Every structure is written in structure tokens, then in C-alpha cells.
């Protein structure tokens, strides 16, 4: 395990995640592209866990584990919410959704990571990046 974070569902907690990824990038000497992909996708997943999963309830925690396994970085983000079905999230590139300001997080996460898994009915998102 490289990083193990556990924090309350407050937007201010995003700073902890950004700091951990910055440190990780330096430790692993990540390329700018991989660093950017990991940062944006992880921040989006964490933001979703805080807002949608835990409803910004500071009594509920978000847990993030980052592992390095055979040149693959795995970022495991878990909330204490009810989960969701990612297949029902509207496509932000559909003409009727282009003007909407929300709804792009999952789209970004899927484009920036090499693989994404939705586990435990969507309460856990696992992002994978080849480094």
C-alpha cells in the first residue's frame, strides 16, 4: 500500500487527496500526463463520493487506498452511501446534455483512467492507471 486515506465527507478534505497525489507523483516520478490523469480522475471520484455517495454528511467517511501493483497504479475510492448504477448516468456528450454544468465526472474518470471498476453497487470506484 502506498497511500491510505480516511476522512470525513467535507469538501475541504479534497485538499488531502490532492496533497497525497502530489506526493505520490514525486515519489514515483510520474509523467505529467499520468499525473494529470490520476489527479483529475481521483478528484472527480472523491468529489462524487463526498457529494453523491455520502451526501456531504461529515459523519460518513470516504476511504481512499492507492496501491502500486506491477506498473499499475490502483486508486480505490469508497463511500458509505447507497451506491449507484453507473450505466444510468446520462451521457454528457449527448446534445440535450451539452449545456448542463454537471454530469461530466464519470465521463472524465472513464476517459482518463486505463480501467475503471464499479464495485459494491457503486459504493466503490477503482481507477487503474498504467505507469
PDB file of C-alpha atoms in Angstrom, residues 1-3 24 28 30 65-76 114-115 126-131:
ATOM      1  CA  UNK A   1       0.000   0.000   0.000  1.00  0.00           C
ATOM      2  CA  UNK A   2       1.364   3.369  -0.966  1.00  0.00           C
ATOM      3  CA  UNK A   3      -1.310   5.671   0.463  1.00  0.00           C
ATOM      4  CA  UNK A  24       2.846  10.148  -4.908  1.00  0.00           C
ATOM      5  CA  UNK A  28       7.039   7.563  -8.378  1.00  0.00           C
ATOM      6  CA  UNK A  30       5.094  10.123 -12.771  1.00  0.00           C
ATOM      7  CA  UNK A  65      -6.372   3.371  -0.883  1.00  0.00           C
ATOM      8  CA  UNK A  66      -3.672   3.713  -3.503  1.00  0.00           C
ATOM      9  CA  UNK A  67      -1.621   0.675  -4.442  1.00  0.00           C
ATOM     10  CA  UNK A  68       1.130   0.028  -6.938  1.00  0.00           C
ATOM     11  CA  UNK A  69       0.959  -3.439  -8.479  1.00  0.00           C
ATOM     12  CA  UNK A  70       3.203  -4.397 -11.411  1.00  0.00           C
ATOM     13  CA  UNK A  71       3.473  -0.942 -13.015  1.00  0.00           C
ATOM     14  CA  UNK A  72      -0.218  -0.285 -12.419  1.00  0.00           C
ATOM     15  CA  UNK A  73      -1.490   2.311 -10.002  1.00  0.00           C
ATOM     16  CA  UNK A  74      -4.822   1.335  -8.419  1.00  0.00           C
ATOM     17  CA  UNK A  75      -6.884   4.026  -6.721  1.00  0.00           C
ATOM     18  CA  UNK A  76      -9.723   2.616  -4.630  1.00  0.00           C
ATOM     19  CA  UNK A 114      -6.927   2.955 -18.195  1.00  0.00           C
ATOM     20  CA  UNK A 115      -9.643   0.939 -16.479  1.00  0.00           C
ATOM     21  CA  UNK A 126     -11.488   1.603  -8.574  1.00  0.00           C
ATOM     22  CA  UNK A 127      -9.397   3.550 -11.061  1.00  0.00           C
ATOM     23  CA  UNK A 128      -6.421   1.902 -12.731  1.00  0.00           C
ATOM     24  CA  UNK A 129      -3.535   3.675 -14.438  1.00  0.00           C
ATOM     25  CA  UNK A 130      -0.573   2.106 -16.206  1.00  0.00           C
ATOM     26  CA  UNK A 131       2.619   3.893 -15.271  1.00  0.00           C
TER      27      UNK A 131
END
